[in-house]
PDB file of C-alpha atoms and ligand atoms in Angstrom:
ATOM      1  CA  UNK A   1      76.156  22.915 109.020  1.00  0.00           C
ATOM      2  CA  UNK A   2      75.575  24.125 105.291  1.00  0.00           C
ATOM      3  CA  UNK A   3      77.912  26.159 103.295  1.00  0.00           C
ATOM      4  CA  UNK A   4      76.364  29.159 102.019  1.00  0.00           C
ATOM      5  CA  UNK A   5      77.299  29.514  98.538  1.00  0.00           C
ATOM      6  CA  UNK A   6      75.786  32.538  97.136  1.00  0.00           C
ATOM      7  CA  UNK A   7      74.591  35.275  98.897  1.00  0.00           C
ATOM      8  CA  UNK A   8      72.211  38.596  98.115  1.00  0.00           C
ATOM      9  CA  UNK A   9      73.285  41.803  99.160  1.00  0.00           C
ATOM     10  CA  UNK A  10      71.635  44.687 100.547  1.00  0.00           C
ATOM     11  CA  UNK A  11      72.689  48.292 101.094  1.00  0.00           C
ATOM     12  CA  UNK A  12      71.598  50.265 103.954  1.00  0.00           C
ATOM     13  CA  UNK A  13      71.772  52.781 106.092  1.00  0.00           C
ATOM     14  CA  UNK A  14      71.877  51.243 109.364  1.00  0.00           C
ATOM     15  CA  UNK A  15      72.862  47.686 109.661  1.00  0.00           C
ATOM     16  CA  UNK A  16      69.587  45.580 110.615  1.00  0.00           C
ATOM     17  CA  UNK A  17      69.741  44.202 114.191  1.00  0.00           C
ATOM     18  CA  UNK A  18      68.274  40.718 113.250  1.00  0.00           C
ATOM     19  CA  UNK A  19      70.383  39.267 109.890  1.00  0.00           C
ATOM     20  CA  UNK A  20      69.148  36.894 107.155  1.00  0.00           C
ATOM     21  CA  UNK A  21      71.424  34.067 106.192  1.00  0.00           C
ATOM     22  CA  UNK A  22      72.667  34.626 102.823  1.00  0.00           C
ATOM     23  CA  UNK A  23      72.570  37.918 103.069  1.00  0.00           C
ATOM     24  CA  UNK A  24      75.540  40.615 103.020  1.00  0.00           C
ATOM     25  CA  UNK A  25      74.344  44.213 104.106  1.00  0.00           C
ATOM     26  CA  UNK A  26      76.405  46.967 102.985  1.00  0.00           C
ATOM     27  CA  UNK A  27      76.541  50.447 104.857  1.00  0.00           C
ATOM     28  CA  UNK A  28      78.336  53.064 102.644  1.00  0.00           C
ATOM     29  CA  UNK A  29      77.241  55.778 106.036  1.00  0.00           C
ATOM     30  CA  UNK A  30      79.362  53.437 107.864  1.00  0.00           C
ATOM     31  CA  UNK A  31      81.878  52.005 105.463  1.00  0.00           C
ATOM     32  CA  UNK A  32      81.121  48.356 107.062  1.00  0.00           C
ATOM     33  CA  UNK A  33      79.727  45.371 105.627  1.00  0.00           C
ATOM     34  CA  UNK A  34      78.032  42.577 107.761  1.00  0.00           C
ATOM     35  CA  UNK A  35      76.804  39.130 106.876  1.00  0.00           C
ATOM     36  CA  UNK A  36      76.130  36.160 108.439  1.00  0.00           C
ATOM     37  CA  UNK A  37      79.336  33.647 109.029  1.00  0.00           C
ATOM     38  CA  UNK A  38      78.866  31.335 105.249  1.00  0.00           C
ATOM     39  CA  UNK A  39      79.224  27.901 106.905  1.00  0.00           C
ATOM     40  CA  UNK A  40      76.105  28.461 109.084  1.00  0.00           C
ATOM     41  CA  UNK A  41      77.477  28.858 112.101  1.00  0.00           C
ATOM     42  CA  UNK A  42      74.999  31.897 112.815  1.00  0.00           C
ATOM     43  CA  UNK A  43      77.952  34.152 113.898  1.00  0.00           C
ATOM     44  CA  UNK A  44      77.861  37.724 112.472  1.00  0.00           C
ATOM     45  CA  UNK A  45      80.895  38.551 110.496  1.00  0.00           C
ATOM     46  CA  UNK A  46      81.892  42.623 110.231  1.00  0.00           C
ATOM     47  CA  UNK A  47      84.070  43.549 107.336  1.00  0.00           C
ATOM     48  CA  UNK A  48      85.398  47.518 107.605  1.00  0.00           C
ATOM     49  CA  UNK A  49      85.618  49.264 104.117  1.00  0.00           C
ATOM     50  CA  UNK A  50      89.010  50.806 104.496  1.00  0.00           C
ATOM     51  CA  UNK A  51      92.587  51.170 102.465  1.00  0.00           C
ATOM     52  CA  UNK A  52      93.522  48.754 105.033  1.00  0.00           C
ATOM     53  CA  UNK A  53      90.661  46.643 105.201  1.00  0.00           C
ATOM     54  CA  UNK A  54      88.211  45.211 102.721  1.00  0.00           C
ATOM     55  CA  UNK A  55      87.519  46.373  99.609  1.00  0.00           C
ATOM     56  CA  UNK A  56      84.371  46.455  98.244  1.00  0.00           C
ATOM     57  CA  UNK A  57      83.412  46.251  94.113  1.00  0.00           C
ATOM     58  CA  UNK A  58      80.215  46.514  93.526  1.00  0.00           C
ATOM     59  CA  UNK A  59      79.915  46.353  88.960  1.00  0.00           C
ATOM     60  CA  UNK A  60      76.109  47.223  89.289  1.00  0.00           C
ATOM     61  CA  UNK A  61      74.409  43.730  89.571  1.00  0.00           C
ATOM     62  CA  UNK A  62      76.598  42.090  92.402  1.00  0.00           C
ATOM     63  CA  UNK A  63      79.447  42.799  95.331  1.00  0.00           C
ATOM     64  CA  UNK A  64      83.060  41.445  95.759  1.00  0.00           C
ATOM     65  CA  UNK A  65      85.038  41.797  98.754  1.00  0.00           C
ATOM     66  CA  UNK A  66      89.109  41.611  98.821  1.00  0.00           C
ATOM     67  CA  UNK A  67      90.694  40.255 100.225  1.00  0.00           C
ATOM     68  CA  UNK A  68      89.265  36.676 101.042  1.00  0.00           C
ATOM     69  CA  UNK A  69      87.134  36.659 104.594  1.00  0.00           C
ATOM     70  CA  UNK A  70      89.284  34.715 107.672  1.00  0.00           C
ATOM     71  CA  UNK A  71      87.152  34.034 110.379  1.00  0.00           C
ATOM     72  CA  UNK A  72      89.804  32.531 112.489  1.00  0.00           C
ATOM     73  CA  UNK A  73      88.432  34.182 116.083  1.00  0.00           C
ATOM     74  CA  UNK A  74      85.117  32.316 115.345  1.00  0.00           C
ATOM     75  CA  UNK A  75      85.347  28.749 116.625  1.00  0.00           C
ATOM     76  CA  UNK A  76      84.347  27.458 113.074  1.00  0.00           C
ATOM     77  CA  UNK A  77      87.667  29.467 111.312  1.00  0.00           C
ATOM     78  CA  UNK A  78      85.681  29.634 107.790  1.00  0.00           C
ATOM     79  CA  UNK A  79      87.755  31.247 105.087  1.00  0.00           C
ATOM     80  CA  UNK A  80      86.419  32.041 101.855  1.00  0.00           C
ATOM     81  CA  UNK A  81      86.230  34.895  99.031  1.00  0.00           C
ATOM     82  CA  UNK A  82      82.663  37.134  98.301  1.00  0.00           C
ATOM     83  CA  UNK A  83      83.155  36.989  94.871  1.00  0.00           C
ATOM     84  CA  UNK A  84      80.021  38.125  92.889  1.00  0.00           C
ATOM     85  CA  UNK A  85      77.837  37.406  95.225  1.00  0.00           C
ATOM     86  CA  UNK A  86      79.491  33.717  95.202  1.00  0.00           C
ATOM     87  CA  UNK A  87      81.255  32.293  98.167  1.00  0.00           C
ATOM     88  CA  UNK A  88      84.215  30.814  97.482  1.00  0.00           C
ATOM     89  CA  UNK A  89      85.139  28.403 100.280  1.00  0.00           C
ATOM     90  CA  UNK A  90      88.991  28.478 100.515  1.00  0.00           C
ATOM     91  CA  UNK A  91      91.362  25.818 102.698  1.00  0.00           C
ATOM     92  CA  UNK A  92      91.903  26.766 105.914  1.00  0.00           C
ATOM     93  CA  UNK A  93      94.648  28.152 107.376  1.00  0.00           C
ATOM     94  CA  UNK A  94      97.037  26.645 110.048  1.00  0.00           C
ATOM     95  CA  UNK A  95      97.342  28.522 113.582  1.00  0.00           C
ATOM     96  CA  UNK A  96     101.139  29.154 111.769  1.00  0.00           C
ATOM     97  CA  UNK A  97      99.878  30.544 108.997  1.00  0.00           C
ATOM     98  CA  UNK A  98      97.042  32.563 110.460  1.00  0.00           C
ATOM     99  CA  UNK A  99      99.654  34.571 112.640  1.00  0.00           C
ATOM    100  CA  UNK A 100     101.962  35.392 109.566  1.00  0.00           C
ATOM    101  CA  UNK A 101      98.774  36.695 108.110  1.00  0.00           C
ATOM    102  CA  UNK A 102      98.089  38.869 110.972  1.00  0.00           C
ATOM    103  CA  UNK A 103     101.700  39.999 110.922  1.00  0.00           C
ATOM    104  CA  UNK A 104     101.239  41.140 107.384  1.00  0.00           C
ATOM    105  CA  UNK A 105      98.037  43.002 108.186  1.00  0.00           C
ATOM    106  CA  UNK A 106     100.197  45.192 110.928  1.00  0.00           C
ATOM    107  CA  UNK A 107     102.611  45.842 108.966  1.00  0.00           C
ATOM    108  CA  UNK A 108      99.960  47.572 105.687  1.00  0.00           C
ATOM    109  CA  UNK A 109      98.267  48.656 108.262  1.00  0.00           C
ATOM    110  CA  UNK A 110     101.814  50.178 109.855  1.00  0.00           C
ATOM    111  CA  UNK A 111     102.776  51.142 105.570  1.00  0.00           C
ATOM    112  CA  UNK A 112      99.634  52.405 104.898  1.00  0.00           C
ATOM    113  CA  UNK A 113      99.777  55.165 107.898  1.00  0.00           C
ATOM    114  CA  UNK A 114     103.742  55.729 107.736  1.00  0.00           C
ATOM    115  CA  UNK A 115     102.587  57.363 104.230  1.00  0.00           C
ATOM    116  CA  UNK A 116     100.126  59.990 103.571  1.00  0.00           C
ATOM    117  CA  UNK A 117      98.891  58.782 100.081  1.00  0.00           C
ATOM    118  CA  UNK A 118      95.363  58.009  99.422  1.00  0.00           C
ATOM    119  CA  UNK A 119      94.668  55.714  97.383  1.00  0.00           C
ATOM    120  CA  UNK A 120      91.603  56.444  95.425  1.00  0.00           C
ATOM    121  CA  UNK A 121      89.065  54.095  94.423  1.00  0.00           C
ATOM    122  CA  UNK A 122      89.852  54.730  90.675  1.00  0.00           C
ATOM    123  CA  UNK A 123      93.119  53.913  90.698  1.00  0.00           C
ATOM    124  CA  UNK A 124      92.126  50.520  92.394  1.00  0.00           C
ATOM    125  CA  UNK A 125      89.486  50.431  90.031  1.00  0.00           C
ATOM    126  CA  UNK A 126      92.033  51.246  87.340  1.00  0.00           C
ATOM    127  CA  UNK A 127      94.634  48.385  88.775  1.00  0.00           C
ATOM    128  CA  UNK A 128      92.135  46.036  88.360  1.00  0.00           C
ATOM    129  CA  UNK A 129      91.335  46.095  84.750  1.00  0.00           C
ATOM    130  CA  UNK A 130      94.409  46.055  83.731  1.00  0.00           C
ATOM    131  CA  UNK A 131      95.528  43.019  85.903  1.00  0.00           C
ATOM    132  CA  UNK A 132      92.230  41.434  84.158  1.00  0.00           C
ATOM    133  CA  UNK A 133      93.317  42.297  80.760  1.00  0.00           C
ATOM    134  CA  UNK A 134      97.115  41.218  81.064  1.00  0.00           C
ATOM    135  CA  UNK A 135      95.945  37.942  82.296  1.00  0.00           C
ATOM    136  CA  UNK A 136      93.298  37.938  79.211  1.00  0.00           C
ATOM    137  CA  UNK A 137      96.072  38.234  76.815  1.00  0.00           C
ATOM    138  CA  UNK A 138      98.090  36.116  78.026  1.00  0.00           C
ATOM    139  CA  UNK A 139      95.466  33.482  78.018  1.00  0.00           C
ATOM    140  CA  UNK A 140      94.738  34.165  74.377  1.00  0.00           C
ATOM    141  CA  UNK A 141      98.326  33.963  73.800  1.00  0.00           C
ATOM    142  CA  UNK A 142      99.014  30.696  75.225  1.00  0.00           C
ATOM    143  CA  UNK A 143      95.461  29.300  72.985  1.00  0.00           C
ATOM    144  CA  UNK A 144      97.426  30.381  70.013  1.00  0.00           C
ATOM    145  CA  UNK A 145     100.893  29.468  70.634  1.00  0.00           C
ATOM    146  CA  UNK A 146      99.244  25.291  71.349  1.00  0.00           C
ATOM    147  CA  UNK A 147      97.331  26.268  68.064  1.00  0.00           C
ATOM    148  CA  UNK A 148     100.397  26.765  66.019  1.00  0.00           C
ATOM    149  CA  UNK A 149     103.585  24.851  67.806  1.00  0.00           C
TER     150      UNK A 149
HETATM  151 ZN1  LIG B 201      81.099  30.027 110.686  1.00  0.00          ZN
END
Protein backbone atom coordinates (compact mmCIF):
# COMPACT_ATOMS: atom_id res chain seq x y z
CA UNK A 1 0.00 0.00 0.00
CA UNK A 2 1.42 3.67 -0.45
CA UNK A 3 1.91 6.14 2.24
CA UNK A 4 0.20 9.25 1.57
CA UNK A 5 2.47 11.97 2.32
CA UNK A 6 0.83 15.18 1.69
CA UNK A 7 -2.58 15.77 1.49
CA UNK A 8 -5.07 18.83 0.17
CA UNK A 9 -7.73 19.94 2.22
CA UNK A 10 -11.13 20.97 1.62
CA UNK A 11 -13.75 22.71 3.74
CA UNK A 12 -17.31 21.97 3.49
CA UNK A 13 -20.43 21.94 4.56
CA UNK A 14 -21.45 18.47 4.43
CA UNK A 15 -18.86 15.83 4.33
CA UNK A 16 -18.87 14.24 0.65
CA UNK A 17 -20.19 10.63 0.63
CA UNK A 18 -17.50 9.33 -1.87
CA UNK A 19 -13.71 10.63 -0.54
CA UNK A 20 -10.59 11.36 -2.62
CA UNK A 21 -7.34 9.95 -1.36
CA UNK A 22 -5.20 12.67 -0.25
CA UNK A 23 -7.72 14.61 0.66
CA UNK A 24 -8.79 15.94 4.29
CA UNK A 25 -12.37 17.59 4.30
CA UNK A 26 -13.03 19.90 7.01
CA UNK A 27 -16.68 20.69 8.31
CA UNK A 28 -16.61 23.77 10.65
CA UNK A 29 -21.04 23.11 10.66
CA UNK A 30 -20.00 19.92 12.10
CA UNK A 31 -16.73 20.45 13.90
CA UNK A 32 -15.40 17.02 12.20
CA UNK A 33 -12.72 16.40 9.88
CA UNK A 34 -12.60 13.25 7.58
CA UNK A 35 -9.91 11.89 5.32
CA UNK A 36 -9.01 8.91 3.90
CA UNK A 37 -6.74 6.39 6.24
CA UNK A 38 -2.77 7.84 4.83
CA UNK A 39 -1.32 4.34 4.26
CA UNK A 40 -3.98 3.50 1.62
CA UNK A 41 -5.86 1.28 3.25
CA UNK A 42 -9.15 3.04 1.86
CA UNK A 43 -10.65 3.24 5.42
CA UNK A 44 -12.28 6.61 6.30
CA UNK A 45 -10.75 8.20 9.29
CA UNK A 46 -13.19 10.85 11.44
CA UNK A 47 -11.37 13.32 13.59
CA UNK A 48 -14.00 15.46 16.06
CA UNK A 49 -12.90 19.18 16.54
CA UNK A 50 -13.32 19.38 20.26
CA UNK A 51 -11.28 20.63 23.63
CA UNK A 52 -10.99 17.01 23.98
CA UNK A 53 -10.38 15.95 20.63
CA UNK A 54 -8.42 17.26 17.70
CA UNK A 55 -7.40 20.46 17.17
CA UNK A 56 -7.42 22.00 14.10
CA UNK A 57 -4.84 25.12 12.83
CA UNK A 58 -5.52 26.20 9.83
CA UNK A 59 -2.51 29.59 9.17
CA UNK A 60 -4.37 30.45 5.83
CA UNK A 61 -2.54 28.25 3.19
CA UNK A 62 -2.63 24.74 4.98
CA UNK A 63 -4.27 22.57 8.11
CA UNK A 64 -2.61 20.86 11.18
CA UNK A 65 -4.27 18.54 13.38
CA UNK A 66 -3.08 17.78 17.20
CA UNK A 67 -2.61 15.62 18.40
CA UNK A 68 -0.99 12.92 16.03
CA UNK A 69 -3.87 10.54 14.25
CA UNK A 70 -3.92 6.66 15.93
CA UNK A 71 -5.78 4.49 13.89
CA UNK A 72 -5.37 1.55 16.11
CA UNK A 73 -9.25 0.09 15.55
CA UNK A 74 -8.35 -0.07 11.79
CA UNK A 75 -6.59 -3.35 11.03
CA UNK A 76 -3.64 -1.35 9.44
CA UNK A 77 -3.01 0.79 13.08
CA UNK A 78 -1.37 3.84 10.99
CA UNK A 79 -0.19 6.62 13.25
CA UNK A 80 0.99 9.76 11.99
CA UNK A 81 0.76 13.74 12.46
CA UNK A 82 -1.32 16.24 9.69
CA UNK A 83 1.15 18.67 9.87
CA UNK A 84 0.79 21.35 7.09
CA UNK A 85 -0.82 19.44 4.96
CA UNK A 86 2.26 16.86 5.43
CA UNK A 87 1.81 13.45 6.89
CA UNK A 88 4.11 12.59 9.22
CA UNK A 89 4.25 8.81 9.57
CA UNK A 90 5.08 8.12 13.28
CA UNK A 91 6.19 4.43 14.89
CA UNK A 92 3.57 2.52 15.92
CA UNK A 93 2.38 1.91 19.05
CA UNK A 94 2.35 -1.42 21.06
CA UNK A 95 -1.20 -2.93 22.16
CA UNK A 96 0.57 -1.71 25.83
CA UNK A 97 1.05 1.46 24.85
CA UNK A 98 -2.11 2.05 22.86
CA UNK A 99 -4.24 1.31 26.10
CA UNK A 100 -2.19 3.82 28.33
CA UNK A 101 -3.03 6.22 25.58
CA UNK A 102 -6.62 5.55 25.78
CA UNK A 103 -6.41 5.78 29.55
CA UNK A 104 -5.04 9.25 29.21
CA UNK A 105 -7.75 10.30 26.77
CA UNK A 106 -10.50 9.32 29.68
CA UNK A 107 -9.03 10.86 32.03
CA UNK A 108 -8.83 14.83 29.79
CA UNK A 109 -11.74 13.82 28.69
CA UNK A 110 -12.89 13.08 32.63
CA UNK A 111 -10.52 16.79 33.53
CA UNK A 112 -11.83 18.56 30.88
CA UNK A 113 -15.70 18.04 32.05
CA UNK A 114 -14.92 17.95 35.98
CA UNK A 115 -14.11 21.81 35.12
CA UNK A 116 -16.20 24.34 33.52
CA UNK A 117 -13.41 26.38 31.74
CA UNK A 118 -13.39 26.90 28.10
CA UNK A 119 -10.62 27.07 26.61
CA UNK A 120 -10.70 29.46 23.77
CA UNK A 121 -9.07 29.09 20.58
CA UNK A 122 -6.86 32.21 21.26
CA UNK A 123 -5.41 31.19 24.12
CA UNK A 124 -4.38 27.89 22.28
CA UNK A 125 -3.50 30.00 19.58
CA UNK A 126 -1.63 32.18 22.05
CA UNK A 127 0.17 28.89 23.77
CA UNK A 128 1.42 28.07 20.66
CA UNK A 129 3.52 30.95 19.66
CA UNK A 130 5.04 31.24 22.50
CA UNK A 131 6.08 27.50 22.81
CA UNK A 132 7.45 28.28 19.08
CA UNK A 133 9.35 31.24 20.13
CA UNK A 134 10.94 29.77 23.44
CA UNK A 135 12.14 26.92 21.44
CA UNK A 136 13.44 29.63 18.70
CA UNK A 137 15.54 31.23 21.26
CA UNK A 138 16.80 28.67 22.63
CA UNK A 139 17.96 27.37 19.34
CA UNK A 140 19.65 30.66 18.60
CA UNK A 141 21.14 30.45 21.91
CA UNK A 142 22.71 27.18 21.69
CA UNK A 143 24.20 28.49 17.73
CA UNK A 144 25.90 31.15 19.71
CA UNK A 145 27.09 29.59 22.78
CA UNK A 146 29.13 26.62 20.01
CA UNK A 147 30.06 30.00 18.25
CA UNK A 148 31.87 31.42 21.17
CA UNK A 149 32.93 28.38 23.76
ZN1 LIG B 1 -4.78 2.57 6.95
Amino acid sequence: MKHIKTLTHEFVEHIPSDLDDGKIYVSMTFATAIHKCCCGCGQEVVTPISPTDWKLIFDGQSISLYPSIGNWSLPCRSHYWIERNMVKWAPQWSQKRINAGRDHDALAKKRYFDSNKMPTANTTIANLEVSKKGKSRKSIWQKLKKRFL
